[in-house]
PDB file of C-alpha atoms and ligand atoms in Angstrom:
ATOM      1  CA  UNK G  21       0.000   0.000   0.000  1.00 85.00           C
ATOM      2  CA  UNK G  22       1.501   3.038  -1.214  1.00 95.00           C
ATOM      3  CA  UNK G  23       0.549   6.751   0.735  1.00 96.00           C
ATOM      4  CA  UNK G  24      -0.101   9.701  -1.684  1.00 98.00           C
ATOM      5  CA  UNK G  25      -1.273  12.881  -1.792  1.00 98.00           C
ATOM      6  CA  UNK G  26      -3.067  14.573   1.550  1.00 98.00           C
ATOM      7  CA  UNK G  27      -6.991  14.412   0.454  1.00 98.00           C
ATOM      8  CA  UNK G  28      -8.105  16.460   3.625  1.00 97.00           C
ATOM      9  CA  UNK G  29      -7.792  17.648   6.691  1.00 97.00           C
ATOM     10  CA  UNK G  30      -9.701  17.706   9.928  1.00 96.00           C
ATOM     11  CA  UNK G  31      -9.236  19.471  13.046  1.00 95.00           C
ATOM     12  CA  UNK G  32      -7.922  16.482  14.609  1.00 97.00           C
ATOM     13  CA  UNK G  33      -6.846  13.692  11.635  1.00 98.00           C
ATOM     14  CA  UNK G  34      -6.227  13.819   7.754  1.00 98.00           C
ATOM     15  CA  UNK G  35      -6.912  11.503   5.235  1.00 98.00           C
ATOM     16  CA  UNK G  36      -4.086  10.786   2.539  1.00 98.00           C
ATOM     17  CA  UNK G  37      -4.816   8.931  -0.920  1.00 98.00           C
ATOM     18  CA  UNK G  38      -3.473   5.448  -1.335  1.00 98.00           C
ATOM     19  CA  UNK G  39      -2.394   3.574  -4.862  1.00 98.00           C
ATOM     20  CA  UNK G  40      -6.130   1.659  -4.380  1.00 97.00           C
ATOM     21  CA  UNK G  41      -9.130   3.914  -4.583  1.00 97.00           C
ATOM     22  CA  UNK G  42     -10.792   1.676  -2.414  1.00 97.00           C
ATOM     23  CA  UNK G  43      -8.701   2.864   0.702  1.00 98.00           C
ATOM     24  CA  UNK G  44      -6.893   5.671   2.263  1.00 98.00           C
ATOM     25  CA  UNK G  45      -4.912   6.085   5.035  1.00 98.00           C
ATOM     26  CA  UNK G  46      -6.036   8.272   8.188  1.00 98.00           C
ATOM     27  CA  UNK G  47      -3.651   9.524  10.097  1.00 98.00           C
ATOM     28  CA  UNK G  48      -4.725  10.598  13.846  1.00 98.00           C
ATOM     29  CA  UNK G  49      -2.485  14.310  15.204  1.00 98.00           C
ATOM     30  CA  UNK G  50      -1.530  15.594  18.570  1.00 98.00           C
ATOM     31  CA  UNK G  51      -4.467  18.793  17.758  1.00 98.00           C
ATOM     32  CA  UNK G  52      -7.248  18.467  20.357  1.00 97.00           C
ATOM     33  CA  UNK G  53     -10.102  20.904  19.374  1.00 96.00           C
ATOM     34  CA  UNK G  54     -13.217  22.124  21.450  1.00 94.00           C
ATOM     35  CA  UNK G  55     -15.880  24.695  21.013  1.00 92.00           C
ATOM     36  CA  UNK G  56     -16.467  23.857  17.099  1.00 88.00           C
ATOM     37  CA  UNK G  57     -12.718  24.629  16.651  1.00 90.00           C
ATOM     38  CA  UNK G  58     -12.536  27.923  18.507  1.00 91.00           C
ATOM     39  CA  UNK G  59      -9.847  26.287  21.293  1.00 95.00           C
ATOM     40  CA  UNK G  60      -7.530  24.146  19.277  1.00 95.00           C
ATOM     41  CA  UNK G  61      -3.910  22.787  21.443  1.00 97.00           C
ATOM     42  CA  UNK G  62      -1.624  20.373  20.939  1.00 98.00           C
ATOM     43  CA  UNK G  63      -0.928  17.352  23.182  1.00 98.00           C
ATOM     44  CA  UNK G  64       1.635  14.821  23.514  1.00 98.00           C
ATOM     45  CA  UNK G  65       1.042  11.258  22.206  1.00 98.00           C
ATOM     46  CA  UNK G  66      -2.944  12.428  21.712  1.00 98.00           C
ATOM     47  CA  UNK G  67      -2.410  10.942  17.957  1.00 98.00           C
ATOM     48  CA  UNK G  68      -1.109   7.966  19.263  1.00 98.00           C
ATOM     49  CA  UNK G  69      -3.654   6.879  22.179  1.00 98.00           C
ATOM     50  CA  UNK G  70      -6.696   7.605  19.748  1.00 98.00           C
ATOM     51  CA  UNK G  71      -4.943   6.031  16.839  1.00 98.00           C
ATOM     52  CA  UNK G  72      -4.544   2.701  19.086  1.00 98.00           C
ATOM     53  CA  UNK G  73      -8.035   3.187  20.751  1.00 98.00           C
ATOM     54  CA  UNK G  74     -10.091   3.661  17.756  1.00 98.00           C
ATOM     55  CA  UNK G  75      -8.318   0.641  16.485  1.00 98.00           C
ATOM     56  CA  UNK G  76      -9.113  -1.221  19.480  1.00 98.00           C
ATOM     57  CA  UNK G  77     -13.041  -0.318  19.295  1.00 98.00           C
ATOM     58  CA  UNK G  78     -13.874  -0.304  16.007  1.00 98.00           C
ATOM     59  CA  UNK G  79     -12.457  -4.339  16.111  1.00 98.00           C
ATOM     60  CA  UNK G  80     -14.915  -4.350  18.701  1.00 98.00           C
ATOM     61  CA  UNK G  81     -17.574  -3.194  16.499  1.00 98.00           C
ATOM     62  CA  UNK G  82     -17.099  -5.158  14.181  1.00 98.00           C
ATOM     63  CA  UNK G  83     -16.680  -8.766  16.123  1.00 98.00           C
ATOM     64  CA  UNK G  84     -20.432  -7.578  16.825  1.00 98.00           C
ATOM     65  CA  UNK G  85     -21.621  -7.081  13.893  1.00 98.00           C
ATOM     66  CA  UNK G  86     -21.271  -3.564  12.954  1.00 98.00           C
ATOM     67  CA  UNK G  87     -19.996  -2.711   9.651  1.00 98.00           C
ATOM     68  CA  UNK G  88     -17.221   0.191   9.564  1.00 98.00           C
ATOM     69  CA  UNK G  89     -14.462   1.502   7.444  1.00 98.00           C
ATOM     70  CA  UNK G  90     -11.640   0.448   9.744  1.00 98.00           C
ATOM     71  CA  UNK G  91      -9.195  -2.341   7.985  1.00 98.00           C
ATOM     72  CA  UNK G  92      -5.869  -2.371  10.272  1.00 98.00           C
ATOM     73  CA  UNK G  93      -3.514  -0.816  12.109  1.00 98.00           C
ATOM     74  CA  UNK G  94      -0.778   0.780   9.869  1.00 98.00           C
ATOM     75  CA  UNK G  95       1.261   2.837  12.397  1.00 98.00           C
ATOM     76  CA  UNK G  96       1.175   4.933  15.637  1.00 98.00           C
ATOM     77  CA  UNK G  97      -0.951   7.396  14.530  1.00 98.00           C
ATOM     78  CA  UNK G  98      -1.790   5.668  11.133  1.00 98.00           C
ATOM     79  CA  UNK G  99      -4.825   3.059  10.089  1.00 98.00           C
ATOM     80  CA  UNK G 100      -6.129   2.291   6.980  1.00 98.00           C
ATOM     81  CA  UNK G 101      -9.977   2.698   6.184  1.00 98.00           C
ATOM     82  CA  UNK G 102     -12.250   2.144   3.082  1.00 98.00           C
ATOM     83  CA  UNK G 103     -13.173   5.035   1.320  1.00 98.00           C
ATOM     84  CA  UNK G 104     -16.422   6.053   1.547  1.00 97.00           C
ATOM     85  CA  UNK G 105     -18.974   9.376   1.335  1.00 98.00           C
ATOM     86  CA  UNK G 106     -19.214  10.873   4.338  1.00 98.00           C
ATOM     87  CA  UNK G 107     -22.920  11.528   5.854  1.00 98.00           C
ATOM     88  CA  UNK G 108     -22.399  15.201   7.062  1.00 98.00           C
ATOM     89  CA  UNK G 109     -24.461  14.730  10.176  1.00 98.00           C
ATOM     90  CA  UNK G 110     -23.474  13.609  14.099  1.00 98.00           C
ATOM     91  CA  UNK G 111     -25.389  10.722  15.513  1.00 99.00           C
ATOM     92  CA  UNK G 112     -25.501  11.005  19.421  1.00 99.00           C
ATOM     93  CA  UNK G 113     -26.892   8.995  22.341  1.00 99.00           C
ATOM     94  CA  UNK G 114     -26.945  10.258  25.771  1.00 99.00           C
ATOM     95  CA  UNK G 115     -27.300   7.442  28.491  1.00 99.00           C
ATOM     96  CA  UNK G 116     -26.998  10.106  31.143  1.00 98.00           C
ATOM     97  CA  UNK G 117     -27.398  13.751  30.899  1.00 98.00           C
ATOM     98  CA  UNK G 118     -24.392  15.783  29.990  1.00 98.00           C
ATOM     99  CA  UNK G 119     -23.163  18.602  27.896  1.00 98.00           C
ATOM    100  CA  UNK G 120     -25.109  20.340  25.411  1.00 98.00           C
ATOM    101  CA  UNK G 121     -28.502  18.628  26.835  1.00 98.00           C
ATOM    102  CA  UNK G 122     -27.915  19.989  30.467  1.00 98.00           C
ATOM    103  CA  UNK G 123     -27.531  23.583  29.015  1.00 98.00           C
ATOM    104  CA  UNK G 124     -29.861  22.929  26.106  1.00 98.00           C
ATOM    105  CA  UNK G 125     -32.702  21.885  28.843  1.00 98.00           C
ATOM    106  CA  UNK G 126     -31.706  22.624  32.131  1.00 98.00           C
ATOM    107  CA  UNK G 127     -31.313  19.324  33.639  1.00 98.00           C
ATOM    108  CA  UNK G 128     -28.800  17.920  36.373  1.00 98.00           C
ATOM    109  CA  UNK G 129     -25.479  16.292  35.038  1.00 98.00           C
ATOM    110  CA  UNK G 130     -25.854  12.728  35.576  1.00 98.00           C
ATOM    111  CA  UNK G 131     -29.666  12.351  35.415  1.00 98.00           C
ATOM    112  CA  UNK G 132     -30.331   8.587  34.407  1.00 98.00           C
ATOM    113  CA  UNK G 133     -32.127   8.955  30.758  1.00 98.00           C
ATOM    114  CA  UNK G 134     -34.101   5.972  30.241  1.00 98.00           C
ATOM    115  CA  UNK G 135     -34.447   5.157  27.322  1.00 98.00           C
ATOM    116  CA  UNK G 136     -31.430   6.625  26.331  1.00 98.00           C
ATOM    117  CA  UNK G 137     -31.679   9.631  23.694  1.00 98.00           C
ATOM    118  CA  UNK G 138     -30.619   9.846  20.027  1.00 98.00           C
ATOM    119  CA  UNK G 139     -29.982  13.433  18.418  1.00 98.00           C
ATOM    120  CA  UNK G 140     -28.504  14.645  15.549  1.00 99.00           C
ATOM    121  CA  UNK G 141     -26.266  17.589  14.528  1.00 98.00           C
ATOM    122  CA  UNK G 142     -24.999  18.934  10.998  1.00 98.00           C
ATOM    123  CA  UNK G 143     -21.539  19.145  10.416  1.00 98.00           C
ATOM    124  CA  UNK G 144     -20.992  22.523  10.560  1.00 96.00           C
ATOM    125  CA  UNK G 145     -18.494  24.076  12.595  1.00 93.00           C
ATOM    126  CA  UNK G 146     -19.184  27.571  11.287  1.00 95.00           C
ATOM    127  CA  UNK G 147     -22.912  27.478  12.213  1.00 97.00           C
ATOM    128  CA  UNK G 148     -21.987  25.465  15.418  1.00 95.00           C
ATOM    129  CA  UNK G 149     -23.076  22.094  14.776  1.00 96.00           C
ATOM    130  CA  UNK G 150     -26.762  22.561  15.036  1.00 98.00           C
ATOM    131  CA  UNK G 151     -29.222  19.967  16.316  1.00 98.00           C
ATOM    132  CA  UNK G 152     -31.229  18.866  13.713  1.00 98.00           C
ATOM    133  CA  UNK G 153     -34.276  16.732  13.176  1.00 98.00           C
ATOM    134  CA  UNK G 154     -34.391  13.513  10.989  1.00 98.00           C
ATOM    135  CA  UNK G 155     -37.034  15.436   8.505  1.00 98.00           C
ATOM    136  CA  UNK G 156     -34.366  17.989   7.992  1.00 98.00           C
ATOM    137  CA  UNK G 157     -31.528  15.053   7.191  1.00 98.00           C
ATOM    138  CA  UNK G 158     -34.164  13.968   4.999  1.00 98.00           C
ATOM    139  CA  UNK G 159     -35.466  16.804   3.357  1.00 98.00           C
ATOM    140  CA  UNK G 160     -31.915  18.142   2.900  1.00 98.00           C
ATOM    141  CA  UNK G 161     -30.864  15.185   1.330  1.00 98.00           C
ATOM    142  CA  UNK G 162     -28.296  14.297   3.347  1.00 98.00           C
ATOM    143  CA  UNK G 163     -29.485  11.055   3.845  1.00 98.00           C
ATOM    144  CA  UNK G 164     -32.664   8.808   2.710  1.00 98.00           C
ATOM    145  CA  UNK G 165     -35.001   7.530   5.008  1.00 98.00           C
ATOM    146  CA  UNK G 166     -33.428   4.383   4.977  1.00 98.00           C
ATOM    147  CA  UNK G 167     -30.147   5.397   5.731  1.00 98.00           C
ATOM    148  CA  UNK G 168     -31.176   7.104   8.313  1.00 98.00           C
ATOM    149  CA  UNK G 169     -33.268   4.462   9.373  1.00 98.00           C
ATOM    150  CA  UNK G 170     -29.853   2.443   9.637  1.00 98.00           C
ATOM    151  CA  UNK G 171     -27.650   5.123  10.917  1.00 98.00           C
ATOM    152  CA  UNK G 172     -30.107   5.111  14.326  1.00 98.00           C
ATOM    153  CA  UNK G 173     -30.139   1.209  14.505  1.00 98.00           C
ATOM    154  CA  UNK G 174     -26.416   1.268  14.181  1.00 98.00           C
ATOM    155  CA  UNK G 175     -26.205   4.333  16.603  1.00 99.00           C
ATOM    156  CA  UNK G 176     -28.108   2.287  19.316  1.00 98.00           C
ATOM    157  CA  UNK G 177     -26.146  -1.537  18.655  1.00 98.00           C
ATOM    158  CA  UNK G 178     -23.006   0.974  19.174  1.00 99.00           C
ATOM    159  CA  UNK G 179     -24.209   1.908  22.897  1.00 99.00           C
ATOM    160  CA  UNK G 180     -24.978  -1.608  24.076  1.00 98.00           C
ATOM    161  CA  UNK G 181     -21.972  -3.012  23.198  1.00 98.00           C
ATOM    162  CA  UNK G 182     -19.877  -0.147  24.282  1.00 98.00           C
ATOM    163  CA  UNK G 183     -21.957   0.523  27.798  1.00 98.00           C
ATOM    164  CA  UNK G 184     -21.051  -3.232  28.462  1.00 98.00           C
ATOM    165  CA  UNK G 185     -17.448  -3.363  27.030  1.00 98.00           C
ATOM    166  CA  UNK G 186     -16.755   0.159  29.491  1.00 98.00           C
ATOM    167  CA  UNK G 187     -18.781  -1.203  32.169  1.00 98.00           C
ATOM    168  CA  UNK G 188     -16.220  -4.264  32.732  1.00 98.00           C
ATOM    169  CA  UNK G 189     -13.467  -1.445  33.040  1.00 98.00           C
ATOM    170  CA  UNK G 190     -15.678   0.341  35.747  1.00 98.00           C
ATOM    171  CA  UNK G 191     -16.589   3.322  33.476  1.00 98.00           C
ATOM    172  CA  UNK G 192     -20.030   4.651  32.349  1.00 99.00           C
ATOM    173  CA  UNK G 193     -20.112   5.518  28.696  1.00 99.00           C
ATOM    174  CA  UNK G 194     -22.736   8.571  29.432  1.00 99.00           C
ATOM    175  CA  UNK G 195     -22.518   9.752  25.202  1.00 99.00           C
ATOM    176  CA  UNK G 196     -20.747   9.512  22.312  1.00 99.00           C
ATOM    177  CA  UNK G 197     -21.093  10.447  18.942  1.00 98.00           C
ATOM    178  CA  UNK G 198     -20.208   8.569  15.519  1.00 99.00           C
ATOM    179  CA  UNK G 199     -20.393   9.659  11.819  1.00 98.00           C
ATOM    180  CA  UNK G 200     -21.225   7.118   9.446  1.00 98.00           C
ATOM    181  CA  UNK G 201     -20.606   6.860   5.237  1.00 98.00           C
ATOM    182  CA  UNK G 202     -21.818   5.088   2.682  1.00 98.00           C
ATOM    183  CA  UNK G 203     -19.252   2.874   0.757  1.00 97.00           C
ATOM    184  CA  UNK G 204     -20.326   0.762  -2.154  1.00 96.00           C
ATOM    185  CA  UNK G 205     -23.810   1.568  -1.259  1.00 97.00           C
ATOM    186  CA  UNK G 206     -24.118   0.511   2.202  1.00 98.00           C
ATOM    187  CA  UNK G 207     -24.433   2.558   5.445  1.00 98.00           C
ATOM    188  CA  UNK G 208     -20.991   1.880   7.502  1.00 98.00           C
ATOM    189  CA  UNK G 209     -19.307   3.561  10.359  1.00 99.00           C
ATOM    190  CA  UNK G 210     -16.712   5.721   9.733  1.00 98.00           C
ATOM    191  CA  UNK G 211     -14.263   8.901  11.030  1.00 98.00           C
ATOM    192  CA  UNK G 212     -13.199   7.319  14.539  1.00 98.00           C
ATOM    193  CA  UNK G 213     -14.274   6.255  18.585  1.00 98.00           C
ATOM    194  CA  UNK G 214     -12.177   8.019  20.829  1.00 98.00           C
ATOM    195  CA  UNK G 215     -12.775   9.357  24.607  1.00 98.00           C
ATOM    196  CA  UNK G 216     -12.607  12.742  21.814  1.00 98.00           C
ATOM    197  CA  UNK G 217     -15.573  12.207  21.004  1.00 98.00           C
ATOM    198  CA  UNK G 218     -17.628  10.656  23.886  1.00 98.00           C
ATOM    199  CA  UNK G 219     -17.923  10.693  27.415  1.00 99.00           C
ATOM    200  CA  UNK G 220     -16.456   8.146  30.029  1.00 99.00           C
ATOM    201  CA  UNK G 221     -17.124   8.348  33.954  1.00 99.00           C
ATOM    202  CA  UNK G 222     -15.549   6.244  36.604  1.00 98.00           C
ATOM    203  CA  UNK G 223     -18.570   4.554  38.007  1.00 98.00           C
ATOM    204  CA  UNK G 224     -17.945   5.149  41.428  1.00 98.00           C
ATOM    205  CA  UNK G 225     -15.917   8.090  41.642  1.00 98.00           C
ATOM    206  CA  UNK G 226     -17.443   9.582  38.356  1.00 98.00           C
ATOM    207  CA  UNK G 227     -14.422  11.413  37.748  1.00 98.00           C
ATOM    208  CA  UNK G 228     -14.990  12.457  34.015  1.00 98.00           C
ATOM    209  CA  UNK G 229     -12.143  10.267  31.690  1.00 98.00           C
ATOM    210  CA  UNK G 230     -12.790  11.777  28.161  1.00 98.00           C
ATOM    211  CA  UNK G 231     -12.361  15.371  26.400  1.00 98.00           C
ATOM    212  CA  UNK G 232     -14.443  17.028  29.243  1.00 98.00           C
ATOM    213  CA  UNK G 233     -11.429  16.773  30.971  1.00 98.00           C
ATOM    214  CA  UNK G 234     -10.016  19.393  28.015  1.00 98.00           C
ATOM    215  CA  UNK G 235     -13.147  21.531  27.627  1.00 97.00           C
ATOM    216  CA  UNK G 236     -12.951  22.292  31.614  1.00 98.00           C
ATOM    217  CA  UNK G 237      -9.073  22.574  31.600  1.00 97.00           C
ATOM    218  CA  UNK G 238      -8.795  19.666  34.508  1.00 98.00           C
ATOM    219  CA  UNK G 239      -5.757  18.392  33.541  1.00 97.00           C
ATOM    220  CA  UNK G 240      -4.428  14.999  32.672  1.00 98.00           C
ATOM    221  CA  UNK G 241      -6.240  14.886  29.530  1.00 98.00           C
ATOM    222  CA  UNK G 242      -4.057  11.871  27.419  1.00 98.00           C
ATOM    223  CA  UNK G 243      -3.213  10.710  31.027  1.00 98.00           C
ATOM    224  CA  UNK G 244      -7.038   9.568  31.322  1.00 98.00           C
ATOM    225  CA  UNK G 245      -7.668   8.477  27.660  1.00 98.00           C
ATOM    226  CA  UNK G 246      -4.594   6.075  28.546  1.00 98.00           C
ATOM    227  CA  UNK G 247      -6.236   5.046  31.731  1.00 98.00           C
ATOM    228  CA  UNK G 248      -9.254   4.283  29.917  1.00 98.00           C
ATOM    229  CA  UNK G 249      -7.644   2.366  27.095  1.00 98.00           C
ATOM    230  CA  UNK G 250      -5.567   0.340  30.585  1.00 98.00           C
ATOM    231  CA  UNK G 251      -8.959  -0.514  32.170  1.00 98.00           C
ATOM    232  CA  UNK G 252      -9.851  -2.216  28.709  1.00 98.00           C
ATOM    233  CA  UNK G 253      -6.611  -3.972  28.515  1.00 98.00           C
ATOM    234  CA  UNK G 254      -5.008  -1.684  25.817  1.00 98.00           C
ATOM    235  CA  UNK G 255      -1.170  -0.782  26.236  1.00 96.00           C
ATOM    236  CA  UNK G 256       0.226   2.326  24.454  1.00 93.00           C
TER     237      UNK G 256
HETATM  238  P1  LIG Q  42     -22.694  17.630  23.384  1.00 67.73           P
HETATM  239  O1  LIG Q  42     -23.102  17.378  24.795  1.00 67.73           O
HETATM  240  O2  LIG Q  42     -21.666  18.733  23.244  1.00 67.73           O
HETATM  241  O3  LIG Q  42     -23.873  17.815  22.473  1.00 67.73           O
HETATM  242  O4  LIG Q  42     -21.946  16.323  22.876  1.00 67.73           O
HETATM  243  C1  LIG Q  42     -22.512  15.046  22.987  1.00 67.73           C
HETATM  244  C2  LIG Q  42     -21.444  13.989  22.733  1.00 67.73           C
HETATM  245  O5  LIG Q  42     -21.037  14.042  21.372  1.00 67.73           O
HETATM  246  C3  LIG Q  42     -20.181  14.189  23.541  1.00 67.73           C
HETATM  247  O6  LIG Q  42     -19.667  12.911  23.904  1.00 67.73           O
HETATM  248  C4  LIG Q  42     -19.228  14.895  22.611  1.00 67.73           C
HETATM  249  C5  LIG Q  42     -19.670  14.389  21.258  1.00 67.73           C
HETATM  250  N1  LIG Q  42     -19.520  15.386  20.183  1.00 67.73           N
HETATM  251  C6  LIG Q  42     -18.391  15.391  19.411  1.00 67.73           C
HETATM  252  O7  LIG Q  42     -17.510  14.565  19.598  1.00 67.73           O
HETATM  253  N2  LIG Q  42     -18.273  16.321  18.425  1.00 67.73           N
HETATM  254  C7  LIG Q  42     -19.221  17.236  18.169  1.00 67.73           C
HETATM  255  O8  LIG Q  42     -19.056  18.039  17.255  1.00 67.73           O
HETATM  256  C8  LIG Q  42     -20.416  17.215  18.983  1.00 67.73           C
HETATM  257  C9  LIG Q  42     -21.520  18.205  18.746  1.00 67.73           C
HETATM  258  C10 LIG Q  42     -20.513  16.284  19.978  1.00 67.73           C
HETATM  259  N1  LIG Q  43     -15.119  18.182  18.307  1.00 67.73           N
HETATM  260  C1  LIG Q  43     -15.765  19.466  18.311  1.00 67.73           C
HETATM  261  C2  LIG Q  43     -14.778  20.621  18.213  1.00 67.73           C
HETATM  262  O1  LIG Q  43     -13.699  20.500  17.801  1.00 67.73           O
HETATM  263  C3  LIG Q  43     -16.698  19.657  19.457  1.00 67.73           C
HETATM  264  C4  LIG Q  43     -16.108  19.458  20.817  1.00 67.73           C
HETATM  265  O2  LIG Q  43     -15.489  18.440  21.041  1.00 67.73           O
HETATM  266  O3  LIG Q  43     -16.304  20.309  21.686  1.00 67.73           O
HETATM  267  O4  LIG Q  43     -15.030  21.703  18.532  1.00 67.73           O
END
């Protein structure tokens, strides 16, 4: 496998071309953005941990079932994925009450959320990332019904295998969000799982594990991805 040209670049990984259409390479940095990109830093070995994380998850994923783009491990902070068109919208579900939703509504951090909630945002880090509805994904065209339709079973397969796989490490998995693609006409997850782009308690202490810990400047941000990726077995 031969790495070309850069294709794009995210606030947090780029994609590069490879000599097979069918793939390219994604390559996970040290950046660590919040805010919709208005706080962007760079921290030691970030590219690494999530590189080796996502890899570690996504296998996960797809032991159970779950169709994504991940193929293997290439590097550090390299892994090979099939190409695919991205769906520009964020697929959340909150087990407990976090974030955006506490502001958004006015609720208390941790409140249990039973059944858990699914939301969606658009892309859009110059508008913010609104919330939007699934009419709007549809009506848009950012997605067909049945996509869509797949995107929220996926979404919610995602959560039980995760809450159970974090659970055995003592952690609560209280959100995440994933992006899926379509690649040779199917609906498959793509960009990456990270404790960037979720959020991880300690179930007893609930000492926050994941990007919060970035957002609220508390310090020992990779420290606790690597602690998280430890309580799962990983070693970095
Ligand atoms: P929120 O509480 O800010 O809406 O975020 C919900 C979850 O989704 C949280 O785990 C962070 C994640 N997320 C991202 O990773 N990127 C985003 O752009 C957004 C809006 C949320
Ligand atoms: N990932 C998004 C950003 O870079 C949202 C966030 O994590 O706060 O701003």
């Amino acid at each position: 496998m031969e790495k070309r040209e850069q294709l794009y670049a995210g606030k947090a990984k780029s994609i590069f071309g490879t000599d097979d259409p069918d793939h390219v390479i994604m390559l996970f940095r040290n950046d660590t953005s919040a805010f919709d990109g208005k706080r962007v830093e760079q921290l030691d070995r970030k590219g690494m941990v999530n590189n080796k994380f996502n890899a570690f998850i996504m296998t996960k994923l797809q032991e159970a079932g779950i169709p994504t783009h991940f193929v293997k491990q290439l590097s550090d902070t390299e892994s090979l994925v099939k190409t695919m068109k991205m769906i520009p919208v964020e697929c959340v579900v909150r087990n407990l009450a976090a974030g955006s939703l506490v502001r958004r509504l006015g609720v208390q951090e941790g409140l249990e959320l039973n059944p858990p909630t699914f939301e969606l945002f658009l892309k859009n880090d110059a508008l913010g990332d609104p919330m939007v509805n699934e009419y709007h994904v549809q009506s848009f065209g950012w997605a067909t019904a049945e996509q869509l339709a797949r995107m929220k079973e996926l979404t919610f397969k995602i959560n039980a295998v995760l809450k159970d796989l974090f659970a055995a490490g003592n952690m609560l998995l209280v959100d995440f969000k994933v992006e899926f693609g379509i690649h040779k006409g199917e609906v498959i997850l793509g960009d990456e799982f990270s404790p960037d782009g979720c959020r991880l308690w300690d179930k007893d202490t609930r000492e926050k594990l994941d990007k919060d810990r970035f957002r609220q400047n508390l310090g020992n941000v990779v420290e606790s991805y690597e602690l998280v990726g430890q309580r799962l077995g990983l070693t970095f």
